[in-house]
mmCIF file of C-alpha atoms in Angstrom:
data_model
loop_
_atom_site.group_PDB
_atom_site.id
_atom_site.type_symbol
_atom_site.label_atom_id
_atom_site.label_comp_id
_atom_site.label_asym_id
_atom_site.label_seq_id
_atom_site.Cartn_x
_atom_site.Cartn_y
_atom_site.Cartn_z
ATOM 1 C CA UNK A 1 257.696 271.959 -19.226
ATOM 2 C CA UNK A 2 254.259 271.168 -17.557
ATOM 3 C CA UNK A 3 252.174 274.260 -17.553
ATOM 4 C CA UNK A 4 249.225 273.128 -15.635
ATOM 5 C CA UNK A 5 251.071 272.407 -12.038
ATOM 6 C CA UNK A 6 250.992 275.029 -8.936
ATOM 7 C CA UNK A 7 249.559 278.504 -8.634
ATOM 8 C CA UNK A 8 248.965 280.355 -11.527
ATOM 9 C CA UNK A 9 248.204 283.812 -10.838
ATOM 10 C CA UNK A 10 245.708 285.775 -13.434
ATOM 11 C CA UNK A 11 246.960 288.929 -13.072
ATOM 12 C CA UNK A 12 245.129 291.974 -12.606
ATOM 13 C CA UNK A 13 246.199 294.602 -15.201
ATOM 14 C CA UNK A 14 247.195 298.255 -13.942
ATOM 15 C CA UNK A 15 246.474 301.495 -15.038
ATOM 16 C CA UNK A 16 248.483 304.936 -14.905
ATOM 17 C CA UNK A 17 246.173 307.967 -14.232
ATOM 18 C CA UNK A 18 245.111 308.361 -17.689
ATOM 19 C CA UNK A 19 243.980 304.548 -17.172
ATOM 20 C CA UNK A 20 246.293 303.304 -20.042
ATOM 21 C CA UNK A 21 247.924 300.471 -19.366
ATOM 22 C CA UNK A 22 251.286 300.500 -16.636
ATOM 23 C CA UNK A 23 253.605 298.119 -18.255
ATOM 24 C CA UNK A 24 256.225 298.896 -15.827
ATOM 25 C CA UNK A 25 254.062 297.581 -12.949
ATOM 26 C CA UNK A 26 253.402 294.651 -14.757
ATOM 27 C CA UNK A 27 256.517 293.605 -15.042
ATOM 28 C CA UNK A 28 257.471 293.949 -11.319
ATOM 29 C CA UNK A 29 254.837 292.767 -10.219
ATOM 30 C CA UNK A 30 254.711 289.305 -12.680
ATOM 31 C CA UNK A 31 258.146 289.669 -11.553
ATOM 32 C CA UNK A 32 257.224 289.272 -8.039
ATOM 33 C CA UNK A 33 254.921 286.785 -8.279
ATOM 34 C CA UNK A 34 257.491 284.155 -9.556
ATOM 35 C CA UNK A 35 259.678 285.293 -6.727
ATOM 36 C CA UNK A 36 257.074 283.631 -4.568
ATOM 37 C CA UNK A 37 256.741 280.434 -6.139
ATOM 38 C CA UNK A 38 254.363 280.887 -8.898
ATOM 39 C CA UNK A 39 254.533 278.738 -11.393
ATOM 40 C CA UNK A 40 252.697 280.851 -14.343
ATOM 41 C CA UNK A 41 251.315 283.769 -15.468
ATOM 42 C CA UNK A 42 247.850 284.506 -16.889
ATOM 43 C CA UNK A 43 247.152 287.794 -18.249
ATOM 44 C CA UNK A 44 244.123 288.866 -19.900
ATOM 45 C CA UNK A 45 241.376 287.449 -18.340
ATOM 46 C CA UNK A 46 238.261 288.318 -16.473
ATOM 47 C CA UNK A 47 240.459 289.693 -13.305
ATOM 48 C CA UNK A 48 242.743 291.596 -15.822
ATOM 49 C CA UNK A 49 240.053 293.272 -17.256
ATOM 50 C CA UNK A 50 240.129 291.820 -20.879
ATOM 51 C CA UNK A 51 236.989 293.139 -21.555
ATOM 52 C CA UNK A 52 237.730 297.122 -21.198
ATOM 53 C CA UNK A 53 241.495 295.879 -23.477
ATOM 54 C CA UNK A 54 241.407 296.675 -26.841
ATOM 55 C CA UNK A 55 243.469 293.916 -28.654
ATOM 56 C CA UNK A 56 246.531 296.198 -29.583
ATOM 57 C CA UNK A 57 246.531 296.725 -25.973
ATOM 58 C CA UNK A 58 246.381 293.043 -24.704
ATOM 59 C CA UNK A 59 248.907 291.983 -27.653
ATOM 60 C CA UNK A 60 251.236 294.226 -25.495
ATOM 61 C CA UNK A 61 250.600 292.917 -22.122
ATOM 62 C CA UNK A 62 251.308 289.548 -23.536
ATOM 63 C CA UNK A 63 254.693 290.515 -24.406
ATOM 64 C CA UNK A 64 255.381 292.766 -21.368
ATOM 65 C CA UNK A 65 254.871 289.171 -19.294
ATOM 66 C CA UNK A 66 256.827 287.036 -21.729
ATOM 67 C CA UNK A 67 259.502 289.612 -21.767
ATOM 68 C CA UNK A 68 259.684 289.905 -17.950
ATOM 69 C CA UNK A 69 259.558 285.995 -16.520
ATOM 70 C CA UNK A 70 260.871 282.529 -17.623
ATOM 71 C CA UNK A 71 257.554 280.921 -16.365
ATOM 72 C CA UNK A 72 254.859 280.102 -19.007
ATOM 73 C CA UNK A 73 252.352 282.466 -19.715
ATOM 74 C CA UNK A 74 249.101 281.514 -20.624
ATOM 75 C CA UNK A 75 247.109 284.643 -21.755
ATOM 76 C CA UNK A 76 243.037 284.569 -21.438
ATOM 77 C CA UNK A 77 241.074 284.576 -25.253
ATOM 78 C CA UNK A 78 237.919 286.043 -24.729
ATOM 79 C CA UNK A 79 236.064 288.531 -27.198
ATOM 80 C CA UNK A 80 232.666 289.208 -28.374
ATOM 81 C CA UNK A 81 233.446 287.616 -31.819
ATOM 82 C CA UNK A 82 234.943 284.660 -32.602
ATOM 83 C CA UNK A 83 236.604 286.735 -35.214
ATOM 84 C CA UNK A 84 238.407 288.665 -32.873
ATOM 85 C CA UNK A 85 239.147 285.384 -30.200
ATOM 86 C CA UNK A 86 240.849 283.643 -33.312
ATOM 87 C CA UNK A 87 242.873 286.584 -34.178
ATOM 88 C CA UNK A 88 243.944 287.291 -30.117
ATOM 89 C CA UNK A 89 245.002 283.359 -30.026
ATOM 90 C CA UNK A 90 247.107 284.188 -33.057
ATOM 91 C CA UNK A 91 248.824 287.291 -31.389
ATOM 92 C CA UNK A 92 249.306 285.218 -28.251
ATOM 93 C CA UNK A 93 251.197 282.896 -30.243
ATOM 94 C CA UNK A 94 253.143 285.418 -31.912
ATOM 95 C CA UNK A 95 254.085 287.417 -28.422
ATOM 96 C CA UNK A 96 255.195 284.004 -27.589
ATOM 97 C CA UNK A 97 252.821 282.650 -25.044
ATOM 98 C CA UNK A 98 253.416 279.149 -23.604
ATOM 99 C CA UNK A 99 249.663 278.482 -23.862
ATOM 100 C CA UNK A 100 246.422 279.477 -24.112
ATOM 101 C CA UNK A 101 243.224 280.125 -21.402
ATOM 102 C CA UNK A 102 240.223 279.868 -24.155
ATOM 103 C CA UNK A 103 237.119 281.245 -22.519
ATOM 104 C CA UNK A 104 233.961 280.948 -24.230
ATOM 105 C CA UNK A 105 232.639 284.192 -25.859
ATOM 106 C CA UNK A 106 231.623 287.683 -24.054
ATOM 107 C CA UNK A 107 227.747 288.869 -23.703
ATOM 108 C CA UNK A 108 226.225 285.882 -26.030
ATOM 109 C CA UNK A 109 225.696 282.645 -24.679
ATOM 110 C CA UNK A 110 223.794 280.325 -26.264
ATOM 111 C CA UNK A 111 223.324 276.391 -26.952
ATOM 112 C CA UNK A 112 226.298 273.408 -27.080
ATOM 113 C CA UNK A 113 226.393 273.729 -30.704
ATOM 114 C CA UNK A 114 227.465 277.600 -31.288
ATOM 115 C CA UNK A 115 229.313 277.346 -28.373
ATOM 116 C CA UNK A 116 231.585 274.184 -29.561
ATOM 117 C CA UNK A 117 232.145 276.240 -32.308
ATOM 118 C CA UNK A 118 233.637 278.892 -30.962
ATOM 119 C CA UNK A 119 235.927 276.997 -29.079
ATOM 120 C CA UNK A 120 236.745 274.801 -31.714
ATOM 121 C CA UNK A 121 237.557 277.556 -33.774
ATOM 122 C CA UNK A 122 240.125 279.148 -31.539
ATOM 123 C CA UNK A 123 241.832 275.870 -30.837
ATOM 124 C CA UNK A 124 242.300 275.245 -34.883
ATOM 125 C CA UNK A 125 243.996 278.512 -34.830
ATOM 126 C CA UNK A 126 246.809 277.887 -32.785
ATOM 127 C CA UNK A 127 249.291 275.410 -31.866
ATOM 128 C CA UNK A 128 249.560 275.795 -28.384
ATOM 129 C CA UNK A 129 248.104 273.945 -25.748
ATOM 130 C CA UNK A 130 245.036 275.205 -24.402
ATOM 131 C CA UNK A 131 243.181 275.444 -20.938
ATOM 132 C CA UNK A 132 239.327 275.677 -21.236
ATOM 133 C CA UNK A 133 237.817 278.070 -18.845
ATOM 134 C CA UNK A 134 234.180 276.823 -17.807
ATOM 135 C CA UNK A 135 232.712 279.309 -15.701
ATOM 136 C CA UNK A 136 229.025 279.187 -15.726
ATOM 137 C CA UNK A 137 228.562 281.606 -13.184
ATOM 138 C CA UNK A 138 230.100 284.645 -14.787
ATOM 139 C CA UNK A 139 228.983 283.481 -18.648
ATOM 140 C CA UNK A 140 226.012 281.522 -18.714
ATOM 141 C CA UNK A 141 228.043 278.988 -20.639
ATOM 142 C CA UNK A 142 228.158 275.581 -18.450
ATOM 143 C CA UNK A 143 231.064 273.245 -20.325
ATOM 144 C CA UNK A 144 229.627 269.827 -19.161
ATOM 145 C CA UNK A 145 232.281 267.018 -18.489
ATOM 146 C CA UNK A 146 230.031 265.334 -21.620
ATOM 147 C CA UNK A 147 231.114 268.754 -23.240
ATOM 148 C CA UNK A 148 234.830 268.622 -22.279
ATOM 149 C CA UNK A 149 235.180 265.340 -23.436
ATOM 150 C CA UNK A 150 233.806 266.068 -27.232
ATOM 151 C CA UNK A 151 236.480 269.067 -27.204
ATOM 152 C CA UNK A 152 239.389 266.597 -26.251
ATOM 153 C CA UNK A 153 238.145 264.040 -29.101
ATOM 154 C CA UNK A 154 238.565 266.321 -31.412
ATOM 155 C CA UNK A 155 241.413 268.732 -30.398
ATOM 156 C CA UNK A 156 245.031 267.206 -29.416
ATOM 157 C CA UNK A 157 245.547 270.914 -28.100
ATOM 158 C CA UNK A 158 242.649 271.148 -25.649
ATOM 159 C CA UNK A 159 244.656 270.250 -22.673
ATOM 160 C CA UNK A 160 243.496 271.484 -19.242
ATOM 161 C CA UNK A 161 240.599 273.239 -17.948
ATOM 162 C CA UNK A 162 239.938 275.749 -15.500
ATOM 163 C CA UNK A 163 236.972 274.349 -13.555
ATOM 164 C CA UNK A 164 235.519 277.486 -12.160
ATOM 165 C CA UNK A 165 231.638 276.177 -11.619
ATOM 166 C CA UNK A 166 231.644 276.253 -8.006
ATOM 167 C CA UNK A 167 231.185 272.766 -7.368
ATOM 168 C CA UNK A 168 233.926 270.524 -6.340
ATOM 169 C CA UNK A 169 232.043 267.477 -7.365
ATOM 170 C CA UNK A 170 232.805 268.904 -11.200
ATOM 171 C CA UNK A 171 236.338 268.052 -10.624
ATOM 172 C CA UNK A 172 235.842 264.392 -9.576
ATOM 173 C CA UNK A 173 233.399 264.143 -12.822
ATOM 174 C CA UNK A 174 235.815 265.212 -15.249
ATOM 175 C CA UNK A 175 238.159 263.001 -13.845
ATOM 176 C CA UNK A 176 235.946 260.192 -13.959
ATOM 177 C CA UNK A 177 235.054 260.677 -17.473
ATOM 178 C CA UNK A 178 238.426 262.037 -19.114
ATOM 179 C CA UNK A 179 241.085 260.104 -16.482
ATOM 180 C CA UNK A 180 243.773 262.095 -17.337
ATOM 181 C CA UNK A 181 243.071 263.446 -20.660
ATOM 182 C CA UNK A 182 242.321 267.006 -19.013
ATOM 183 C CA UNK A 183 244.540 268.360 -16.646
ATOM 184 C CA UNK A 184 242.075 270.108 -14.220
ATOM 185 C CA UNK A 185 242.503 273.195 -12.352
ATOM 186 C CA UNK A 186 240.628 275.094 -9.645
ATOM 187 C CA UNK A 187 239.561 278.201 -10.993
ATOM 188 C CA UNK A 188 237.756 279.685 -7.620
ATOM 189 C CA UNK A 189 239.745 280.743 -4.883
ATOM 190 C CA UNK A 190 237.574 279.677 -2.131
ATOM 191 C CA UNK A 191 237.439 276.299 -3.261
ATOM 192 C CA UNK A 192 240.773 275.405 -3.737
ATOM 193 C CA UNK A 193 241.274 273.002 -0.592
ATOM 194 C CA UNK A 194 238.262 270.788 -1.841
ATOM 195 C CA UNK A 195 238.865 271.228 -5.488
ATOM 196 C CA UNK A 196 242.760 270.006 -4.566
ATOM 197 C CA UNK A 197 241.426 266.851 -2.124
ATOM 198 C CA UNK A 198 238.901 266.141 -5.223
ATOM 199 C CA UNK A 199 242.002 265.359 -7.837
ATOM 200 C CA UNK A 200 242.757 269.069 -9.310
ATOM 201 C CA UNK A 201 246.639 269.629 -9.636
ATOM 202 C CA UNK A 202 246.552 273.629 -10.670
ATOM 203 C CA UNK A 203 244.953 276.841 -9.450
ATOM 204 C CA UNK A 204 244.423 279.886 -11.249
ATOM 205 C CA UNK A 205 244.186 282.396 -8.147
ATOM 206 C CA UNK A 206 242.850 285.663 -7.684
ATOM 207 C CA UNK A 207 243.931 286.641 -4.591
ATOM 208 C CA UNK A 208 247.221 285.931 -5.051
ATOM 209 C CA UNK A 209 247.943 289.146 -6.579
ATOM 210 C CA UNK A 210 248.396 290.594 -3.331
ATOM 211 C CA UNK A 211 249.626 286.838 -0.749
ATOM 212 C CA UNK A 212 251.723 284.982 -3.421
ATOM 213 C CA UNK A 213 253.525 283.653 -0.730
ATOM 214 C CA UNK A 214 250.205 282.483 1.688
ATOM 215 C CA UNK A 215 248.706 281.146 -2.087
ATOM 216 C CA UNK A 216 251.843 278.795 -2.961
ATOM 217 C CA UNK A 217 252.096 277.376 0.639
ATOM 218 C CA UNK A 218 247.625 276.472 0.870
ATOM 219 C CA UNK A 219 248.137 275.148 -2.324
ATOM 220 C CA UNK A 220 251.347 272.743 -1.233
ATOM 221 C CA UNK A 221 249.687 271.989 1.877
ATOM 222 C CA UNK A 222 246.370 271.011 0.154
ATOM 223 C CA UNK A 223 249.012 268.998 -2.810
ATOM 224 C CA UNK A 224 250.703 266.942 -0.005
ATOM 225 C CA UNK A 225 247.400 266.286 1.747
ATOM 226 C CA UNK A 226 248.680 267.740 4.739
ATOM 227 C CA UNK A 227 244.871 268.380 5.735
ATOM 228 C CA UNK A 228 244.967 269.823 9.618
ATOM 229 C CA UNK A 229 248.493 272.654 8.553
ATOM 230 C CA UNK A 230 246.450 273.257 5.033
ATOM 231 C CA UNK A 231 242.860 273.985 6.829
ATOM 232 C CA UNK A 232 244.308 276.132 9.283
ATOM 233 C CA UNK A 233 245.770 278.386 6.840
ATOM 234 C CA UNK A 234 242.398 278.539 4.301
ATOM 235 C CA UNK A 235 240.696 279.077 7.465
ATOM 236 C CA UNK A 236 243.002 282.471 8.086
ATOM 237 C CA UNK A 237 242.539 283.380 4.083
ATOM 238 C CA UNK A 238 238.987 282.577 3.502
ATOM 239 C CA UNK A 239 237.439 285.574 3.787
ATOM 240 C CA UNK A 240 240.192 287.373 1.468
ATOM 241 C CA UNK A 241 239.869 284.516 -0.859
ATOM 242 C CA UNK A 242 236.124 285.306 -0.463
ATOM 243 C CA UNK A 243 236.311 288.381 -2.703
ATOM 244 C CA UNK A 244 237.500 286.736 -5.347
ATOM 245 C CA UNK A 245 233.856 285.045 -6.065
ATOM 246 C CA UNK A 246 231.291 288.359 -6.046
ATOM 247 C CA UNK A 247 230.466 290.942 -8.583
ATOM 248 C CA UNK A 248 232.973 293.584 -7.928
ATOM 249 C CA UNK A 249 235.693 290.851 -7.588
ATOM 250 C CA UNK A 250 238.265 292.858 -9.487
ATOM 251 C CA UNK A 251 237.503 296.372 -7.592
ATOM 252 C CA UNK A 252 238.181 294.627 -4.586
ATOM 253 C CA UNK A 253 241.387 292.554 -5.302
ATOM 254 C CA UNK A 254 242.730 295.496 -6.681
ATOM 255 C CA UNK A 255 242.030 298.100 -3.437
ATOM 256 C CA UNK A 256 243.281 294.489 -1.184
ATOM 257 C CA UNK A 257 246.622 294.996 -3.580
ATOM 258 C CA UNK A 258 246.613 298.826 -3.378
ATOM 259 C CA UNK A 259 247.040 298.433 0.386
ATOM 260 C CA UNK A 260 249.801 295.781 0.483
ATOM 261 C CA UNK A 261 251.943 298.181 -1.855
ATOM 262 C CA UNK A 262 251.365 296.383 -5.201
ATOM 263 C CA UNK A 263 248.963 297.900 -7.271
ATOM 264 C CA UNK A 264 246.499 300.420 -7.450
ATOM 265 C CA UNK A 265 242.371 300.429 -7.008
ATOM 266 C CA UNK A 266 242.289 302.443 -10.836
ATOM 267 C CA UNK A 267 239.905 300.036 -13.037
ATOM 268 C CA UNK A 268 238.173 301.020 -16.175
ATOM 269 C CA UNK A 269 234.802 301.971 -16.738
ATOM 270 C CA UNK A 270 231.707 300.639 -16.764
ATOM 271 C CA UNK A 271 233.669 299.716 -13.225
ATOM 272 C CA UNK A 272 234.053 302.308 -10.910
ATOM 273 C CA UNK A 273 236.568 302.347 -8.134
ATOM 274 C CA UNK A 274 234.731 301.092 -4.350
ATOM 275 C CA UNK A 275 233.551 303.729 -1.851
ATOM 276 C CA UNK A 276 231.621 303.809 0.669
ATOM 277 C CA UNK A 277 230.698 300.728 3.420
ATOM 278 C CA UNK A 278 231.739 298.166 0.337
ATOM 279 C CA UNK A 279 235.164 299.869 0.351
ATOM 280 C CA UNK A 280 235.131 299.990 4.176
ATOM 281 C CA UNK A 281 234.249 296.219 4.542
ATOM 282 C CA UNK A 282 236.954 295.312 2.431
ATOM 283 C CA UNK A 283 239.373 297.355 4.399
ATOM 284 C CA UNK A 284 238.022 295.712 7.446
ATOM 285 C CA UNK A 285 238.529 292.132 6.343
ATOM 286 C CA UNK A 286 241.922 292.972 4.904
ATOM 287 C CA UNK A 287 242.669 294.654 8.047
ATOM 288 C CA UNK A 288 241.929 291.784 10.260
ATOM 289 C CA UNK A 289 243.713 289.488 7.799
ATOM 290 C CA UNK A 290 246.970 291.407 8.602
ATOM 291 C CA UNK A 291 247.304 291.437 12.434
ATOM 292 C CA UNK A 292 246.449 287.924 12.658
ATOM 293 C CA UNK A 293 248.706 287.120 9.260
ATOM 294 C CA UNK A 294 250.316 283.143 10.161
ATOM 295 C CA UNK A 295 254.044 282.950 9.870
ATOM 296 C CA UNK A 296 254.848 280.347 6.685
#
């Protein structure tokens, strides 16, 4: 089974009105998402909140996914320790996950060195096969393709990574260095048509939480370098996939799934759920997206 091919969807995790966790709408909706041709599932990770989880509680979503679909899931392992990352990569394994999504560690950032060795110590902890998450934007922590390469030397389980820098030029680097040590994967949605032409062969989506269907077929399109049928459709999702890449990324693909009927806007605090002209813009894009929605 190749887990790092297709759309894999990090979910976003939903809340009952007492905000703790709604396992029954994770399962439909992980549920759902397979229905329309996803190919994973990620829980866990900076979409799903993994910050406001205590561990107990993102032990359980792990099994709620692995429980509910046949697909691989690949759970995010972030925490402020590496303490506490070791010991969620060890749940993960136990609930078990197909993989791992190793992110480097919450609030600190700091040089190569600590940072190696937080990474390094998650991936002696498990087994399974792990995708790297380098996202400099959100955590100050920029894994280098010099950087990615010193992981793979050293761990047969580092795998795959989840290039989420921005930069499509990062995906033809790592590919230059590392060939095909390193699967690669997009990790931004709104640069999933260049990352794609560039030589990535995953994509860990946001908005796809709400167009599962419209996510599988831009990603095919892009796969089969069917450029004109591909661009036409990115050009129609853009500025949904657009809210995946700002600060209140999560409050807004969660009101985007609120209003297609799966999910609701609830997040947990220090978030706050979007009023105002924020939540009105986002109703206007999403509103616009609709009536002019392409047929597939």
């Amino acid at each position: 089974m190749n887990l790092w091919t297709g759309v894999l969807p990090a979910i976003t995790t939903p809340f009952n009105t007492d905000l703790s966790v709604d396992h029954g709408t994770v399962r439909s909706h992980v549920r759902w998402l397979v229905s329309q041709g996803c190919t994973g599932i990620i829980p866990c990770g900076s979409l799903g909140e993994g910050a406001t989880l205590s561990q107990e509680e993102k032990a359980a979503v792990m099994r709620t996914c692995v429980d509910a679909v046949k697909v691989p899931v690949i759970p995010g392992i972030a925490a402020l320790s590496t303490a506490e990352a070791v010991q969620l990569a060890r749940a993960a394994e136990e609930a078990g996950c197909a993989g791992l999504m190793v992110l480097p560690p919450y609030v600190y950032s700091s040089d190569w060195r600590e940072m190696k060795a937080h990474i390094s110590a998650v991936l002696r902890a498990t087994k399974l096969p792990c995708l790297l998450y380098n996202n400099p934007v959100a955590y100050k922590t920029d894994f280098t393709p010099a950087h990615l390469a010193e992981l793979a030397a050293e761990h047969d389980n580092a795998v795959a990574v989840k290039e989420s820098s921005t930069d499509a030029r990062r995906v033809t680097a790592i590919r230059a260095l590392l060939g095909d040590r390193l699967a690669v994967g997009v990790g931004v949605d709104d640069c999933l048509v260049e990352g794609v032409d560039a030589g990535a062969r995953f994509w860990v989506a946001g908005l796809v939480n709400a167009f599962p269907a419209e996510s599988v077929r831009l990603f095919e399109l892009a796969l089969a370098g069917k450029k004109q049928a591909a661009f036409e459709l990115y050009r129609w999702f853009l500025p949904l996939l657009r809210l995946d890449t700002v600060t209140k990324f999560i409050q807004l693909i969660k009101l985007v799934q609120q209003e297609v009927g799966w999910g609701h806007e609830r997040v947990r605090g220090p978030r706050l759920e979007l009023a105002g002209a924020e939540r009105e813009e986002c109703l206007r894009v999403l509103r616009e997206a609709l009536a002019n929605r392409p047929a597939l």
